Structures are given as structure tokens and as C-alpha cells.
mmCIF file of C-alpha atoms in Angstrom:
data_model
loop_
_atom_site.group_PDB
_atom_site.id
_atom_site.type_symbol
_atom_site.label_atom_id
_atom_site.label_comp_id
_atom_site.label_asym_id
_atom_site.label_seq_id
_atom_site.Cartn_x
_atom_site.Cartn_y
_atom_site.Cartn_z
ATOM 1 C CA MET M 16 0.007 -0.012 0.016
ATOM 2 C CA LYS M 17 1.427 3.366 -0.983
ATOM 3 C CA THR M 18 2.240 5.745 1.839
ATOM 4 C CA ASN M 19 0.663 9.232 1.815
ATOM 5 C CA GLU M 20 3.637 11.539 1.395
ATOM 6 C CA PHE M 21 1.675 14.764 1.958
ATOM 7 C CA PHE M 22 -0.031 14.038 5.274
ATOM 8 C CA SER M 23 -0.207 11.028 7.571
ATOM 9 C CA ILE M 24 -1.918 11.151 10.943
ATOM 10 C CA LYS M 25 0.550 8.683 12.457
ATOM 11 C CA ARG M 26 3.595 10.637 11.269
ATOM 12 C CA PHE M 27 1.945 13.914 12.375
ATOM 13 C CA LYS M 28 1.276 12.657 15.885
ATOM 14 C CA ILE M 29 4.890 11.545 16.286
ATOM 15 C CA LEU M 30 6.073 14.901 14.984
ATOM 16 C CA MET M 31 3.758 16.904 17.290
ATOM 17 C CA ILE M 32 5.038 14.946 20.321
ATOM 18 C CA ARG M 33 8.610 15.719 19.264
ATOM 19 C CA GLU M 34 7.871 19.417 18.684
ATOM 20 C CA LEU M 35 5.946 19.867 21.971
ATOM 21 C CA TYR M 36 8.751 18.188 23.897
ATOM 22 C CA SER M 37 11.489 20.346 22.291
ATOM 23 C CA ARG M 38 9.542 23.600 22.620
ATOM 24 C CA LYS M 39 7.902 23.144 26.019
ATOM 25 C CA LYS M 40 10.800 24.738 27.915
ATOM 26 C CA GLY M 41 10.879 27.824 25.633
ATOM 27 C CA LEU M 42 7.085 28.249 25.816
ATOM 28 C CA LEU M 43 7.073 27.927 29.589
ATOM 29 C CA ILE M 44 9.930 30.471 29.960
ATOM 30 C CA THR M 45 8.213 32.912 27.620
ATOM 31 C CA LEU M 46 4.842 32.662 29.354
ATOM 32 C CA GLY M 47 6.450 32.690 32.821
ATOM 33 C CA ALA M 48 8.435 35.758 31.968
ATOM 34 C CA THR M 49 5.286 37.416 30.535
ATOM 35 C CA VAL M 50 3.331 36.786 33.712
ATOM 36 C CA GLY M 51 6.214 37.946 35.871
ATOM 37 C CA VAL M 52 6.753 41.181 33.892
ATOM 38 C CA MET M 53 2.996 41.929 33.796
ATOM 39 C CA PHE M 54 2.797 41.410 37.539
ATOM 40 C CA LEU M 55 5.733 43.720 38.260
ATOM 41 C CA ILE M 56 4.472 46.412 35.897
ATOM 42 C CA SER M 57 0.929 46.179 37.293
ATOM 43 C CA ILE M 58 2.310 46.654 40.867
ATOM 44 C CA PHE M 59 4.309 49.790 39.888
ATOM 45 C CA ILE M 60 1.579 51.283 37.650
ATOM 46 C CA SER M 61 -1.730 50.362 39.127
ATOM 47 C CA GLY M 62 -1.079 47.926 41.924
ATOM 48 C CA VAL M 63 -1.958 50.467 44.620
ATOM 49 C CA THR M 64 -4.654 52.462 42.738
ATOM 50 C CA PRO M 65 -8.435 51.850 42.971
ATOM 51 C CA HIS M 66 -8.743 51.072 39.251
ATOM 52 C CA ILE M 67 -6.716 48.685 37.077
ATOM 53 C CA ASN M 68 -6.994 48.145 33.326
ATOM 54 C CA LEU M 69 -6.683 44.378 32.961
ATOM 55 C CA SER M 70 -7.586 44.387 29.259
ATOM 56 C CA GLY M 71 -4.560 46.478 28.532
ATOM 57 C CA PHE M 72 -2.249 43.983 30.266
ATOM 58 C CA TYR M 73 -3.938 41.109 28.471
ATOM 59 C CA TYR M 74 -3.508 42.487 24.961
ATOM 60 C CA ALA M 75 -0.007 43.829 25.533
ATOM 61 C CA GLY M 76 1.148 40.504 26.830
ATOM 62 C CA LEU M 77 -0.689 38.626 24.094
ATOM 63 C CA TYR M 78 1.030 40.407 21.225
ATOM 64 C CA ILE M 79 4.507 40.677 22.724
ATOM 65 C CA SER M 80 4.813 37.050 23.902
ATOM 66 C CA GLY M 81 2.912 35.772 20.809
ATOM 67 C CA ILE M 82 5.347 37.412 18.435
ATOM 68 C CA ILE M 83 8.370 36.156 20.481
ATOM 69 C CA VAL M 84 7.039 32.565 20.309
ATOM 70 C CA ALA M 85 6.430 32.870 16.529
ATOM 71 C CA GLY M 86 9.749 34.512 15.890
ATOM 72 C CA THR M 87 11.613 31.722 17.634
ATOM 73 C CA ALA M 88 9.791 28.839 15.911
ATOM 74 C CA PHE M 89 11.761 26.273 13.910
ATOM 75 C CA SER M 90 14.460 26.397 16.578
ATOM 76 C CA ASP M 91 16.263 23.545 14.811
ATOM 77 C CA PHE M 92 17.313 25.986 12.047
ATOM 78 C CA ARG M 93 19.492 27.954 14.473
ATOM 79 C CA LYS M 94 22.321 25.426 14.155
ATOM 80 C CA LYS M 95 23.629 23.659 11.086
ATOM 81 C CA GLU M 96 23.732 20.217 12.777
ATOM 82 C CA THR M 97 20.224 20.338 14.123
ATOM 83 C CA SER M 98 18.947 21.886 10.870
ATOM 84 C CA MET M 99 20.179 18.914 8.882
ATOM 85 C CA MET M 100 18.560 16.522 11.347
ATOM 86 C CA TYR M 101 15.249 18.357 11.223
ATOM 87 C CA LEU M 102 15.151 18.474 7.437
ATOM 88 C CA THR M 103 15.716 14.717 7.226
ATOM 89 C CA LEU M 104 12.950 13.846 9.712
ATOM 90 C CA PRO M 105 10.455 11.304 8.201
ATOM 91 C CA ALA M 106 7.700 13.924 7.891
ATOM 92 C CA SER M 107 6.364 15.990 5.004
ATOM 93 C CA THR M 108 6.824 19.719 4.631
ATOM 94 C CA PHE M 109 3.080 20.275 5.243
ATOM 95 C CA GLU M 110 3.294 18.249 8.497
ATOM 96 C CA LYS M 111 6.253 20.210 9.719
ATOM 97 C CA LEU M 112 4.648 23.522 9.007
ATOM 98 C CA LYS M 113 1.262 22.474 10.404
ATOM 99 C CA SER M 114 2.899 21.322 13.672
ATOM 100 C CA GLN M 115 4.535 24.694 14.175
ATOM 101 C CA VAL M 116 1.418 26.658 13.177
ATOM 102 C CA LEU M 117 -0.677 24.709 15.674
ATOM 103 C CA ILE M 118 1.842 25.211 18.477
ATOM 104 C CA VAL M 119 2.490 28.877 17.701
ATOM 105 C CA SER M 120 -1.113 29.938 16.951
ATOM 106 C CA VAL M 121 -3.434 27.620 18.807
ATOM 107 C CA GLY M 122 -1.213 26.069 21.487
ATOM 108 C CA PHE M 123 0.260 29.427 22.498
ATOM 109 C CA LEU M 124 -3.192 31.013 22.747
ATOM 110 C CA ILE M 125 -4.398 28.338 25.149
ATOM 111 C CA PHE M 126 -1.221 28.572 27.255
ATOM 112 C CA TYR M 127 -1.404 32.384 27.318
ATOM 113 C CA ILE M 128 -4.967 32.537 28.495
ATOM 114 C CA VAL M 129 -4.079 30.179 31.345
ATOM 115 C CA ALA M 130 -1.041 32.327 32.108
ATOM 116 C CA PHE M 131 -3.094 35.529 32.071
ATOM 117 C CA TYR M 132 -5.514 34.153 34.648
ATOM 118 C CA LEU M 133 -2.592 33.098 36.762
ATOM 119 C CA PHE M 134 -1.469 36.715 36.551
ATOM 120 C CA TRP M 135 -4.998 37.790 37.516
ATOM 121 C CA VAL M 136 -4.852 35.623 40.643
ATOM 122 C CA LEU M 137 -1.464 37.042 41.608
ATOM 123 C CA ILE M 138 -2.538 40.653 41.194
ATOM 124 C CA ALA M 139 -5.854 39.987 42.920
ATOM 125 C CA LEU M 140 -4.057 38.529 45.960
ATOM 126 C CA TRP M 141 -1.687 41.508 45.983
ATOM 127 C CA ARG M 142 -4.502 43.992 45.833
ATOM 128 C CA LEU M 143 -6.487 42.059 48.450
ATOM 129 C CA ILE M 144 -3.663 42.705 50.869
ATOM 130 C CA LEU M 145 -4.024 46.370 50.102
ATOM 131 C CA ASP M 146 -7.806 46.114 50.495
ATOM 132 C CA LEU M 147 -8.424 46.940 46.846
ATOM 133 C CA GLU M 148 -10.914 45.307 44.518
ATOM 134 C CA THR M 149 -9.726 43.604 41.322
ATOM 135 C CA PRO M 150 -12.337 43.308 38.633
ATOM 136 C CA PHE M 151 -12.575 39.997 36.713
ATOM 137 C CA PHE M 152 -11.768 40.428 33.063
ATOM 138 C CA ASN M 153 -13.680 37.830 31.022
ATOM 139 C CA ILE M 154 -11.630 37.443 27.874
ATOM 140 C CA PHE M 155 -14.310 35.486 26.004
ATOM 141 C CA THR M 156 -16.979 38.105 26.321
ATOM 142 C CA ASP M 157 -14.676 40.954 25.273
ATOM 143 C CA PRO M 158 -15.828 42.345 21.843
ATOM 144 C CA ASN M 159 -12.218 42.501 20.632
ATOM 145 C CA PHE M 160 -11.383 38.890 21.483
ATOM 146 C CA LEU M 161 -11.867 37.317 18.032
ATOM 147 C CA LEU M 162 -10.367 40.278 16.211
ATOM 148 C CA SER M 163 -7.285 40.234 18.447
ATOM 149 C CA ILE M 164 -6.744 36.544 17.564
ATOM 150 C CA LEU M 165 -6.786 37.402 13.837
ATOM 151 C CA LYS M 166 -4.388 40.271 14.432
ATOM 152 C CA LEU M 167 -2.092 38.016 16.433
ATOM 153 C CA TRP M 168 -2.140 35.321 13.748
ATOM 154 C CA PHE M 169 -1.382 37.925 11.074
ATOM 155 C CA TRP M 170 1.782 39.075 12.860
ATOM 156 C CA GLN M 171 2.677 35.562 13.861
ATOM 157 C CA SER M 172 2.447 34.353 10.249
ATOM 158 C CA LEU M 173 4.972 36.978 9.227
ATOM 159 C CA PHE M 174 7.369 36.105 12.017
ATOM 160 C CA LEU M 175 6.939 32.446 11.227
ATOM 161 C CA ILE M 176 8.295 33.130 7.735
ATOM 162 C CA GLY M 177 11.167 34.931 9.364
ATOM 163 C CA SER M 178 12.007 32.069 11.669
ATOM 164 C CA ILE M 179 12.394 29.883 8.551
ATOM 165 C CA ALA M 180 14.251 32.406 6.385
ATOM 166 C CA PHE M 181 16.792 33.600 8.949
ATOM 167 C CA SER M 182 19.075 31.097 10.669
ATOM 168 C CA LYS M 183 20.602 33.628 13.101
ATOM 169 C CA SER M 184 18.600 36.041 15.259
ATOM 170 C CA PRO M 185 15.375 35.567 13.253
ATOM 171 C CA LEU M 186 13.241 37.599 15.715
ATOM 172 C CA ILE M 187 15.426 40.719 15.499
ATOM 173 C CA LYS M 188 15.972 40.411 11.711
ATOM 174 C CA THR M 189 12.261 39.928 10.998
ATOM 175 C CA MET M 190 11.379 42.959 13.242
ATOM 176 C CA THR M 191 13.946 45.060 11.390
ATOM 177 C CA LEU M 192 12.626 43.968 8.020
ATOM 178 C CA ILE M 193 8.965 44.652 8.964
ATOM 179 C CA PHE M 194 9.898 48.032 10.420
ATOM 180 C CA THR M 195 11.804 48.968 7.254
ATOM 181 C CA VAL M 196 8.824 47.975 5.046
ATOM 182 C CA LEU M 197 6.391 49.922 7.202
ATOM 183 C CA VAL M 198 8.593 53.022 7.104
ATOM 184 C CA LEU M 199 8.900 52.742 3.317
ATOM 185 C CA LEU M 200 5.171 52.310 2.958
ATOM 186 C CA GLY M 201 4.635 55.312 5.267
ATOM 187 C CA LEU M 202 6.931 57.446 3.124
ATOM 188 C CA PHE M 203 5.121 56.290 0.006
ATOM 189 C CA VAL M 204 1.777 57.272 1.402
ATOM 190 C CA LEU M 205 3.241 60.600 2.592
ATOM 191 C CA PHE M 206 4.566 61.165 -0.953
ATOM 192 C CA LEU M 207 1.130 60.492 -2.465
ATOM 193 C CA MET M 208 -0.567 62.821 -0.008
ATOM 194 C CA THR M 209 1.989 65.555 -0.614
ATOM 195 C CA LYS M 210 1.579 65.173 -4.407
ATOM 196 C CA ILE M 211 -2.225 65.443 -4.016
ATOM 197 C CA THR M 212 -1.698 68.643 -1.981
ATOM 198 C CA PHE M 213 0.673 70.209 -4.497
ATOM 199 C CA ASP M 214 -1.713 69.228 -7.323
ATOM 200 C CA GLN M 215 -4.303 71.413 -5.550
ATOM 201 C CA MET M 216 -6.728 68.608 -4.967
ATOM 202 C CA HIS M 217 -9.539 69.098 -2.523
ATOM 203 C CA SER M 218 -8.789 68.470 1.130
ATOM 204 C CA THR M 219 -11.522 65.864 1.193
ATOM 205 C CA SER M 220 -9.474 63.763 -1.215
ATOM 206 C CA SER M 221 -6.613 63.753 1.263
ATOM 207 C CA SER M 222 -8.915 62.709 4.059
ATOM 208 C CA PHE M 223 -10.357 59.978 1.855
ATOM 209 C CA ALA M 224 -6.853 58.623 1.179
ATOM 210 C CA MET M 225 -6.135 58.444 4.943
ATOM 211 C CA SER M 226 -9.524 56.828 5.614
ATOM 212 C CA TYR M 227 -9.103 54.370 2.737
ATOM 213 C CA ASN M 228 -5.652 53.392 3.957
ATOM 214 C CA LYS M 229 -6.936 52.836 7.500
ATOM 215 C CA ASN M 230 -9.923 50.793 6.213
ATOM 216 C CA ILE M 231 -7.672 48.433 4.332
ATOM 217 C CA PHE M 232 -5.685 47.556 7.453
ATOM 218 C CA ASP M 233 -8.912 47.147 9.510
ATOM 219 C CA SER M 234 -10.805 45.061 6.899
ATOM 220 C CA TRP M 235 -11.372 41.343 6.769
ATOM 221 C CA LEU M 236 -9.551 41.383 3.412
ATOM 222 C CA PHE M 237 -6.382 42.289 5.302
ATOM 223 C CA TYR M 238 -6.610 39.145 7.414
ATOM 224 C CA LEU M 239 -7.040 36.971 4.349
ATOM 225 C CA LEU M 240 -3.282 37.480 4.023
ATOM 226 C CA ILE M 241 -2.814 35.089 6.979
ATOM 227 C CA PRO M 242 -3.204 31.899 4.881
ATOM 228 C CA VAL M 243 -1.188 33.562 2.140
ATOM 229 C CA PHE M 244 1.727 33.986 4.571
ATOM 230 C CA TRP M 245 1.293 30.374 5.782
ATOM 231 C CA ILE M 246 1.573 29.206 2.150
ATOM 232 C CA THR M 247 4.654 31.390 1.747
ATOM 233 C CA ALA M 248 6.170 29.777 4.843
ATOM 234 C CA TYR M 249 5.403 26.354 3.311
ATOM 235 C CA PHE M 250 7.327 27.111 0.173
ATOM 236 C CA LYS M 251 10.130 28.735 2.181
ATOM 237 C CA LEU M 252 10.423 25.560 4.144
ATOM 238 C CA LYS M 253 10.242 23.490 0.966
ATOM 239 C CA GLU M 254 13.263 25.458 -0.378
ATOM 240 C CA LYS M 255 15.398 24.419 2.637
ATOM 241 C CA GLU M 256 14.559 20.732 2.017
ATOM 242 C CA VAL M 257 15.667 20.885 -1.607
#
């Protein structure tokens, strides 16, 4: 019977066990550090005040730690020896990418929510000592919950590509590249707006350009780029195997 070279449940299970085992330490350190930093910051900023903005802590920690986890994926590519071992694993390119996407996007989200509520318990106990109330922040009823996941996955998909493309310091190099691209895009938009102004267009046209640019980045069309970036990561990974 011919073996399915694209996807095999048996192969994928073995690969997932391997990836979870190899990445569990890094995930725990990242999440532990996130909880610790949020706790310290919350003490200094609002740990002794009557009101505390828990949603701000949740989203800040979500994006920062989520990007770090994605930017440090495919850790086997950091060394030549482990890179060769990883590329010769008896698993398809799709299985390797899917395992990382599940860990980085879904697994991280579950771990982070647990970590956040651990942070909530810590800060609640601290504020209880000071006789201060700590409101319970229900993540799942927050109107921005689903949108924040899409935003996180968008940025994670970009950093996932970077973790494959760059062998050394992928997180820093990807951040530098994204920052450079955003600056260039900003200059391009500024150039267009300046040209419109010098061409004596109506001011409403300029406002329309700004509004149109903002709507693109806030639209669902923008988040359709997530699977596009995953596909790009697939072919980038495929290049390394050739």
C-alpha cells in the first residue's frame, strides 16, 4: 500500500510529540516571563490604585509574547547540525509547517490565556492585601477577542516566515525587516498625499486617502493574508529541504 507523502496522521502525531517536547521549555519560559513582567508592571503602575486596566495587560502580553514565540519557531534551524537533522525527519513539509502553526497559533493562545488568569490571581491577591478590589476580566466576552486573535495570527504568520528564512537572530531580523517595510510604505503614502496637496486637490481627497488606507488595514480582506503567509512559509520551508 502506497504511503501518503503529503499528510499522515501517524507521522503527524509523532512529529507533534517531538515538537511539543522540544519547545515546552521555551514556551514555559516565555509565558512565565510574561506573567512575571506583567505582575511587576501592574504593581508599579496600578497595583496600589483603585482602578486597574486588565484588558490593557492582556492584549499587551498577548502580542508581545505571541510574536516572540512565533519569531523563535523552527528552533532547529539555528544550528547547522540540528537543521540537517530536522530536514531529514520522516515527515512531510506540510506536516512540519502544520505542527509549528498549531503550536504557535493555537497552543500558544491556550497557554497564554491560562497564564493570564494566573497573573490575575497574583494581582488579585496583591490588591486584596491592600484592601483593593480587582475586577474580573472575562476574555471570552470581550468584543475585541476574536479580532485580536486574527491580528495576532497575522503578525505571527509574518514572524513564522522569518523564523524559517533567517538562521541567526530571526526575531530581530524579522522585526527590522517589517519596520523597514512599514517606514517605506509610510513614506510612499506621505509622498502621495504631498503630491495630491501640491496638485491642488480638494482636502476631502486627502482625508479620503487616509480613511481608505486605514480601512484596508482594518478590513477582513487584510486578514485573508494570513493563509497567504502560511503558504509562503510552506514554500520557504520547501526550499530548505531541496
